[in-house]
mmCIF file of C-alpha atoms in Angstrom:
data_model
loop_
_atom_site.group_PDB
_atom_site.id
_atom_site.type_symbol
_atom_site.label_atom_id
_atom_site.label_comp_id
_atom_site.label_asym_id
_atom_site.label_seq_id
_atom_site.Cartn_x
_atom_site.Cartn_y
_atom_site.Cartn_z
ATOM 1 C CA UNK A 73 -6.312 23.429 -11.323
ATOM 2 C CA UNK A 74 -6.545 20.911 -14.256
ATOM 3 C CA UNK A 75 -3.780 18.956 -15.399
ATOM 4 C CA UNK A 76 -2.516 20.268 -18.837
ATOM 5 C CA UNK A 77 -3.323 17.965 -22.118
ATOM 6 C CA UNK A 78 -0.689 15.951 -22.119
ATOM 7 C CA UNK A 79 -1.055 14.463 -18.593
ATOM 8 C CA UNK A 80 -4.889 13.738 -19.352
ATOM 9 C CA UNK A 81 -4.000 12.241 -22.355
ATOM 10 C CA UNK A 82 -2.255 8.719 -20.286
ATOM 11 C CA UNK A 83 -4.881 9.519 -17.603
ATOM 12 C CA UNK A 84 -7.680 9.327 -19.850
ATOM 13 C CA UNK A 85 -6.165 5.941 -20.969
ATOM 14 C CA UNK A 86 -7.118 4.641 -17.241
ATOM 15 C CA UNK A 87 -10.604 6.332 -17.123
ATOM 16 C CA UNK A 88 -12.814 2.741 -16.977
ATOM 17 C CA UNK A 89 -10.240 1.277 -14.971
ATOM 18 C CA UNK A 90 -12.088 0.156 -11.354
ATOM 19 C CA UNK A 91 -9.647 -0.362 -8.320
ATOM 20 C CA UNK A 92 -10.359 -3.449 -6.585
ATOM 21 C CA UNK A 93 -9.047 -5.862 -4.315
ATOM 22 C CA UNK A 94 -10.511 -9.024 -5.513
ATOM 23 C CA UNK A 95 -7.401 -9.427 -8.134
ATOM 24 C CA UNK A 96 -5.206 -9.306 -5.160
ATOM 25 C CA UNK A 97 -6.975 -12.148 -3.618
ATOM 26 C CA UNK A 98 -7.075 -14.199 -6.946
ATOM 27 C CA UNK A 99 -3.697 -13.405 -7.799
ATOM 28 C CA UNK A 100 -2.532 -14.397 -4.243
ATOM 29 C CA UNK A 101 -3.721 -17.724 -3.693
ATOM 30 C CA UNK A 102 -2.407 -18.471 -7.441
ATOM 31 C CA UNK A 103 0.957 -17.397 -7.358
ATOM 32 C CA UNK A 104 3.926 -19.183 -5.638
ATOM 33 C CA UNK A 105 6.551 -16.097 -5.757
ATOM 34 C CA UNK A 106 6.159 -12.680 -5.812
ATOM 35 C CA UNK A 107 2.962 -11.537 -5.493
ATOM 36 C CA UNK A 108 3.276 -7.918 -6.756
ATOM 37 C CA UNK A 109 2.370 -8.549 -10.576
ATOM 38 C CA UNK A 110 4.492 -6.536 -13.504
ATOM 39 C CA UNK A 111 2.958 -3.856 -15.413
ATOM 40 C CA UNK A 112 2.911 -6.341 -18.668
ATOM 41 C CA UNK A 113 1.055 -9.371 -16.475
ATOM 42 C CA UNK A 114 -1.748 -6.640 -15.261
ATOM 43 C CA UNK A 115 -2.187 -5.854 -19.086
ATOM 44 C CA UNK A 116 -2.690 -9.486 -20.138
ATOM 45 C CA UNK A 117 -4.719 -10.288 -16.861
ATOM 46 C CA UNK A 118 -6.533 -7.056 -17.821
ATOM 47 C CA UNK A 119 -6.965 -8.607 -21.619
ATOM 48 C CA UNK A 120 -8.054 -11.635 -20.659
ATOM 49 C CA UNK A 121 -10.454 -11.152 -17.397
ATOM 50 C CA UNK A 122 -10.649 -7.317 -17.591
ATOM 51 C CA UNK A 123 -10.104 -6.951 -14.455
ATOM 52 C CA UNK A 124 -7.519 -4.125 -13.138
ATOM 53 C CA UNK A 125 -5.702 -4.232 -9.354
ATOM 54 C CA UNK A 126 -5.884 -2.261 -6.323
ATOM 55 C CA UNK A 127 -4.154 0.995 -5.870
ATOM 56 C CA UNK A 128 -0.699 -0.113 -6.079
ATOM 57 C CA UNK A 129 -1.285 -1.849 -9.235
ATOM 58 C CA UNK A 130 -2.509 0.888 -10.833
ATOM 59 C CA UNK A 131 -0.175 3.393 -9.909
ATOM 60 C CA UNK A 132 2.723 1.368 -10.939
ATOM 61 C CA UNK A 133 0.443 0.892 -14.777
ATOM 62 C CA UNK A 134 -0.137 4.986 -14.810
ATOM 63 C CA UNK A 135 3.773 5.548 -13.890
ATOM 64 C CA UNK A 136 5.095 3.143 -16.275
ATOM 65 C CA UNK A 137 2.258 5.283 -18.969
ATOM 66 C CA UNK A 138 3.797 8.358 -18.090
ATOM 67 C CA UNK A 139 7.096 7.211 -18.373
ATOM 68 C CA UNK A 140 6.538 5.808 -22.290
ATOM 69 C CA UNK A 141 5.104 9.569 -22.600
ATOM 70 C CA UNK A 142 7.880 11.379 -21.268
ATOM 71 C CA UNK A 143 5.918 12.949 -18.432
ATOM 72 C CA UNK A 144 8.111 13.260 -15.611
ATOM 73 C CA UNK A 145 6.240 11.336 -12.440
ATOM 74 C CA UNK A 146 6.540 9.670 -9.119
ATOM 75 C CA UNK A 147 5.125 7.593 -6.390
ATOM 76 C CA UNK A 148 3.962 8.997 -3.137
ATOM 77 C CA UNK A 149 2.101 6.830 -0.690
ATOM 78 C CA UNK A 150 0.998 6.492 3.067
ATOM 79 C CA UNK A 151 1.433 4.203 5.417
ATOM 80 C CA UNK A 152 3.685 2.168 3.185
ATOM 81 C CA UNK A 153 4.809 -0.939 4.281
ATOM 82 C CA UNK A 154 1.859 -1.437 6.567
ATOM 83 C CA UNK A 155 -1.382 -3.079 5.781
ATOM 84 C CA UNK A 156 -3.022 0.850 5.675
ATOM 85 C CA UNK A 157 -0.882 1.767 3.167
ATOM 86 C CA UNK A 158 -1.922 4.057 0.021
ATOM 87 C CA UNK A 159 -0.447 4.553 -2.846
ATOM 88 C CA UNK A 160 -0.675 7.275 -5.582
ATOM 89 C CA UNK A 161 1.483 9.473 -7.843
ATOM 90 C CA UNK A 162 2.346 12.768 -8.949
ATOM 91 C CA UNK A 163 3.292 13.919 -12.183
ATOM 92 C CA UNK A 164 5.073 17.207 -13.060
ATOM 93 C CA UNK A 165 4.239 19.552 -16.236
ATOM 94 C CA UNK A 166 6.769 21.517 -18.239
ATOM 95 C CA UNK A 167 7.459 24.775 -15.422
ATOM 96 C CA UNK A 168 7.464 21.959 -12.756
ATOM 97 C CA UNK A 169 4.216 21.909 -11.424
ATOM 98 C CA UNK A 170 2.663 19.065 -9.453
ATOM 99 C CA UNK A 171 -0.337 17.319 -10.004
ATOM 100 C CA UNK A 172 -1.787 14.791 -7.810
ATOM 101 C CA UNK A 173 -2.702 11.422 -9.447
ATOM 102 C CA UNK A 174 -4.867 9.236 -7.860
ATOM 103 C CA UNK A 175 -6.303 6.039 -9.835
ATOM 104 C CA UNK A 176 -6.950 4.403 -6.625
ATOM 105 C CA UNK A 177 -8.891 6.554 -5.113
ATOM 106 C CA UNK A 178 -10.773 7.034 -8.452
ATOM 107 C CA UNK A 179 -10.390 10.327 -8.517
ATOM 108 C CA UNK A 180 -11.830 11.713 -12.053
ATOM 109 C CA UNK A 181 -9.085 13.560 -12.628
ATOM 110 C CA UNK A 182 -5.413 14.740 -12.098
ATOM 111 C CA UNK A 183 -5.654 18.099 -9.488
ATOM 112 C CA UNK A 184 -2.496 20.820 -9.185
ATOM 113 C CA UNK A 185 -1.127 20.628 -5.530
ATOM 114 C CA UNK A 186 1.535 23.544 -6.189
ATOM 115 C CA UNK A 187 -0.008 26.272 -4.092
ATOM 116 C CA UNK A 188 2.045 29.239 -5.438
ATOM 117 C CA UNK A 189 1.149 28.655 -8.721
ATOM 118 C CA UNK A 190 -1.165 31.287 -10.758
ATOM 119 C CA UNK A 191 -3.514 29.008 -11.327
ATOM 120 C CA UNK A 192 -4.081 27.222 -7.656
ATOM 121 C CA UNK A 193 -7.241 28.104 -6.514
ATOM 122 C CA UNK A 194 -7.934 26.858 -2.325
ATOM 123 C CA UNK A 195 -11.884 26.903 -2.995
ATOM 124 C CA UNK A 196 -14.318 24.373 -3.514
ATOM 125 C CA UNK A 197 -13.660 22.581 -6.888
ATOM 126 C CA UNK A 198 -16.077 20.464 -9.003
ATOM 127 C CA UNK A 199 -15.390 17.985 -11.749
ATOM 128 C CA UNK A 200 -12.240 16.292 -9.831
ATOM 129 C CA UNK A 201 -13.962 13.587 -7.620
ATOM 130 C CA UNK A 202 -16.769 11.837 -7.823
ATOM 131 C CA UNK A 203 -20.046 12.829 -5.837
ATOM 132 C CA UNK A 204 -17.934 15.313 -4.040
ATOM 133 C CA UNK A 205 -16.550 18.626 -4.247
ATOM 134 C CA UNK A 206 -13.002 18.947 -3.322
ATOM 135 C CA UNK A 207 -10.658 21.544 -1.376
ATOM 136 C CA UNK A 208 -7.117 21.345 -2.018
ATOM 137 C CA UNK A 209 -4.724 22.475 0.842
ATOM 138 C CA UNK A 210 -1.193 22.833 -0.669
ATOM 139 C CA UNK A 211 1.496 22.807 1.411
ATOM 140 C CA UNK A 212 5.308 21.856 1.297
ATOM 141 C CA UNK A 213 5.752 18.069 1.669
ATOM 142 C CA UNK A 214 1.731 17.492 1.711
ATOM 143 C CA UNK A 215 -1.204 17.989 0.728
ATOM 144 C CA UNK A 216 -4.920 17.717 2.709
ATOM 145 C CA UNK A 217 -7.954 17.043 0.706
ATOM 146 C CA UNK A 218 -11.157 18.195 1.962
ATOM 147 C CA UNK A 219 -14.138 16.766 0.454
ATOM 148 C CA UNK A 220 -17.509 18.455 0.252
ATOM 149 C CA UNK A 221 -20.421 15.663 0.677
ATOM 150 C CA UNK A 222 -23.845 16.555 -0.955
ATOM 151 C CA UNK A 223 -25.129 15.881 2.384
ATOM 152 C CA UNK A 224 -23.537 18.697 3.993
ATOM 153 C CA UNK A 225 -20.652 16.200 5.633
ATOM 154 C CA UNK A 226 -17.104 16.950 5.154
ATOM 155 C CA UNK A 227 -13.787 14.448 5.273
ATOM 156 C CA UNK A 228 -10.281 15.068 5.128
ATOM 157 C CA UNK A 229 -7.202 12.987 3.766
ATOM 158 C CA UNK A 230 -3.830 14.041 3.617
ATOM 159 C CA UNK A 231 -1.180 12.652 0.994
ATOM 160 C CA UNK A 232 2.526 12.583 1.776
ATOM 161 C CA UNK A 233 4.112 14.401 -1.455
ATOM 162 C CA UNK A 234 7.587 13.448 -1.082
ATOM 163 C CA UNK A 235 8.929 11.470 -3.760
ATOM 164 C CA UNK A 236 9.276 7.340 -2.735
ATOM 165 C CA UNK A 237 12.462 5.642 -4.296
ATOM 166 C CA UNK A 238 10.717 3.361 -7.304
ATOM 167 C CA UNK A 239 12.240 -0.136 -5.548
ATOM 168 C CA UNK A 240 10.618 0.916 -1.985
ATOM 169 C CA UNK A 241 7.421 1.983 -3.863
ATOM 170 C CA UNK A 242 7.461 -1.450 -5.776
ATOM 171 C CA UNK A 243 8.487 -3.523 -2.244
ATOM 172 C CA UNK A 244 5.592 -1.554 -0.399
ATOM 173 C CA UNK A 245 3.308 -2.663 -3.160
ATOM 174 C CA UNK A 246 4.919 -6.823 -2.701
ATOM 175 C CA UNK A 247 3.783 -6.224 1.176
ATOM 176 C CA UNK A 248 0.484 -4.816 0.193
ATOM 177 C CA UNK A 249 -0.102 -7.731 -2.576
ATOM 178 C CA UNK A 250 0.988 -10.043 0.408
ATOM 179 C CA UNK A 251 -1.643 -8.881 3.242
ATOM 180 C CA UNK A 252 -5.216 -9.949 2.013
ATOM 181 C CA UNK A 253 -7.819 -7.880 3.826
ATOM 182 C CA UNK A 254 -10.817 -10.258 4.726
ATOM 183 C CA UNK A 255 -13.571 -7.145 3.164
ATOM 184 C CA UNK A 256 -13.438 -7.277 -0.259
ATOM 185 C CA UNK A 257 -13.252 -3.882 -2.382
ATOM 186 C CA UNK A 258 -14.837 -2.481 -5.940
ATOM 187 C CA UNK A 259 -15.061 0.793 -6.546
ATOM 188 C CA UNK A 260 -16.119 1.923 -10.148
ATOM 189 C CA UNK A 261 -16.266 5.318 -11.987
ATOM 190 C CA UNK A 262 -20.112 5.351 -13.449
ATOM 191 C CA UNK A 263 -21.834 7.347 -15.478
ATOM 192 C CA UNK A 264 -25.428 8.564 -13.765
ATOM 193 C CA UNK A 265 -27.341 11.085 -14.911
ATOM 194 C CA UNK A 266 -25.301 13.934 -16.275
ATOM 195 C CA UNK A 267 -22.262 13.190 -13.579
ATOM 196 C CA UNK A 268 -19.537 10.482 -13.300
ATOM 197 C CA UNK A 269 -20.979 8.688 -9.850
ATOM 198 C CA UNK A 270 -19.291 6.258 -7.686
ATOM 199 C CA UNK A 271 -20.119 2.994 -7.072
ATOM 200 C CA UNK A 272 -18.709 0.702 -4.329
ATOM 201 C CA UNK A 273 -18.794 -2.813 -3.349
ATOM 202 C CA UNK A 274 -17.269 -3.098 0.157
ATOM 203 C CA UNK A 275 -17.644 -6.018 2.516
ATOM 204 C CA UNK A 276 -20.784 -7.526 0.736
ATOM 205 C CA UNK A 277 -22.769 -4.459 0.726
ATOM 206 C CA UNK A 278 -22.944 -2.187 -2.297
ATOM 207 C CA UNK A 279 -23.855 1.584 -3.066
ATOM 208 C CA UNK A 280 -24.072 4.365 -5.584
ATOM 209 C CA UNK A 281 -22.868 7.550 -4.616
ATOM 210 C CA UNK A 282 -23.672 10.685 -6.396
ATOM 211 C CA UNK A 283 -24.007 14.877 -6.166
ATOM 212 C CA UNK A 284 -28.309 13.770 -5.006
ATOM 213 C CA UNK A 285 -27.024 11.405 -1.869
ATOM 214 C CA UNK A 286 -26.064 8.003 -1.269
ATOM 215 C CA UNK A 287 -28.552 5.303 -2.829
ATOM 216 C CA UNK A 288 -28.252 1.911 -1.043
ATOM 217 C CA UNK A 289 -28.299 -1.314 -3.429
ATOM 218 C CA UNK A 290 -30.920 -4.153 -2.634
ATOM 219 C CA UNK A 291 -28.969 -6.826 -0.160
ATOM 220 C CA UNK A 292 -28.001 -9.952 -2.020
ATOM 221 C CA UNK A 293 -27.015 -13.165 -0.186
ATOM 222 C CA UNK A 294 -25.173 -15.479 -2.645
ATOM 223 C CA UNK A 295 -21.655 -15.168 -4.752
ATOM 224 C CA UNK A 296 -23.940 -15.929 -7.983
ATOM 225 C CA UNK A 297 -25.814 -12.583 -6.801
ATOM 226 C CA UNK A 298 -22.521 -10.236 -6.359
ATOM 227 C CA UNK A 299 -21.109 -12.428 -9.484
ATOM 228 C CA UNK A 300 -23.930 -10.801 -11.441
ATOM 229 C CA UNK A 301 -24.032 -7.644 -9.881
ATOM 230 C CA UNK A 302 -20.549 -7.222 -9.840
ATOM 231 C CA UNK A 303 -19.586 -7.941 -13.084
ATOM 232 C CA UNK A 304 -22.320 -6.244 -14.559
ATOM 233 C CA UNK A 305 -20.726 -2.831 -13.132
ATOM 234 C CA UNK A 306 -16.852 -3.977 -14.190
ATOM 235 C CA UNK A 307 -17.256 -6.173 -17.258
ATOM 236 C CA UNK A 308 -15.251 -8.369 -15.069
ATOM 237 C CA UNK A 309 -14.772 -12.082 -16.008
ATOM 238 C CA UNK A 310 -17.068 -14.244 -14.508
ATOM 239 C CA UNK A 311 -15.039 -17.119 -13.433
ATOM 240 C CA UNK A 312 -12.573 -14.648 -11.889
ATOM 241 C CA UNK A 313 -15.382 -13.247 -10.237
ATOM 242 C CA UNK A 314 -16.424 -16.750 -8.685
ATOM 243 C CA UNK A 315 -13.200 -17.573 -7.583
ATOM 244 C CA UNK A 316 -12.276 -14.304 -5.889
ATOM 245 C CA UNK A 317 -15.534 -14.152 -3.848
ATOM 246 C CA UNK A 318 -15.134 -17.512 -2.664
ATOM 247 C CA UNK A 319 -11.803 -17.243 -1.672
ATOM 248 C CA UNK A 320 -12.975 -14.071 0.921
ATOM 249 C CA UNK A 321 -15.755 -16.118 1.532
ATOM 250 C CA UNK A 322 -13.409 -19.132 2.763
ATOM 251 C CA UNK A 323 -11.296 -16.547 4.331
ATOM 252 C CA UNK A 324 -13.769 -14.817 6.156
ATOM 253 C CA UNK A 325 -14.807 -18.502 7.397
ATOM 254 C CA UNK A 326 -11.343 -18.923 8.880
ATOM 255 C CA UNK A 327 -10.048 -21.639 5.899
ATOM 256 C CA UNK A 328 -7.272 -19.826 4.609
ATOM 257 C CA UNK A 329 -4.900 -17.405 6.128
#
């Protein structure tokens, strides 16, 4: 079910890459035009404050990877065009075979979605997603994921497959940029233990997930707090970091919109 080495190769290139939200958010009350940024401003935002995108930014950095590799790949998303949207990508191997690529969702890695393939197994998987195992239901134009929860619990998502035209994928993603969600999102790849973890900072709370259970952080009240606690999991820059939070602070207070 793994992707073969030459797919991994520009996947591993993304592997301490967070998805977030708060660029969108910094980048949208700077900007006067387009708010959808171009592969080459993510990699000097990326030089200069570390900091990454959400998951349309990073699927258009991984396609435009793959493309400089010669990996044949597209978008695929949900929703697009709506403020739910999702966006993610497959790319193909040599016989043809699809893999599902998913930076946003920080998967760990790429997963095979072709279900007549030799090598596509429907059981439980490890080593794919973090703090979960996953199931992988392969079908025509779609695939469902079912994830396994240490706790017993079990969710399902399901990912369009079709391919999306690169100029709708890149106008979904200039709605997206455009529509600033009041709860502000981190969610980081971590290494705990001897397993890559997930950590999340959504809506001012913050949490480690992991194969033992879900382990709470201790609630912190002020931006210096997240600044620190934040940046301490993303190597994000901290003036970026003040300036995001306060701009969901001011728009959770009803001062922007």
């Amino acid at each position: 079910m793994k992707a073969p080495e030459e797919i991994l190769a520009v996947w591993s290139k993304f592997h301490d890459f967070p998805m977030e939200t708060l660029t969108k958010a910094w980048y949208y009350s700077r900007s006067q035009d387009k708010k959808q940024r171009s592969v080459e401003l993510m990699k000097e935002h990326k030089a200069q404050y570390g900091i990454t995108g959400n998951c349309f930014d990073l699927a258009l950095w991984l396609l435009d990877e793959f493309k400089k590799a010669g990996i044949k790949a597209y978008p695929i998303g949900n929703e697009l065009g709506t403020e739910e949207a999702h966006a993610a990508l497959v790319a193909l191997d040599e016989k043809g075979n699809r893999y599902l690529c998913d930076l946003g969702d920080q998967w760990l890695q790429p997963v095979l979605i072709e279900g007549r393939d030799d090598a596509y197994i429907g059981d439980r998987l490890s080593g794919f997603y973090p703090a979960a195992d996953v199931q992988i239901l392969a079908r025509q134009n779609e695939v469902e994921i079912i994830y396994h929860r240490p706790n017993g619990k079990q969710s399902r998502q399901t990912y369009d497959t079709q391919p999306v035209m690169e100029t709708d994928f890149w106008q979904a993603g200039e709605f997206s940029q455009n529509h600033v969600y009041p709860k502000p999102l981190v969610e980081v790849r971590l290494s705990y233990k001897n397993e890559t973890a997930h950590w999340e900072f959504d809506n001012w709370k913050s949490f480690l997930s992991t194969t033992e259970g879900l382990f709470p952080d201790k609630p912190v009240a002020t931006i210096e707090e997240w600044v620190d606690r934040i940046g301490q999991k993303t190597g994000f820059d901290r003036q970026f970091l003040i300036e995001s939070l306060n701009f969901y602070k001011q728009l959770n207070n009803g001062s922007r919109r």
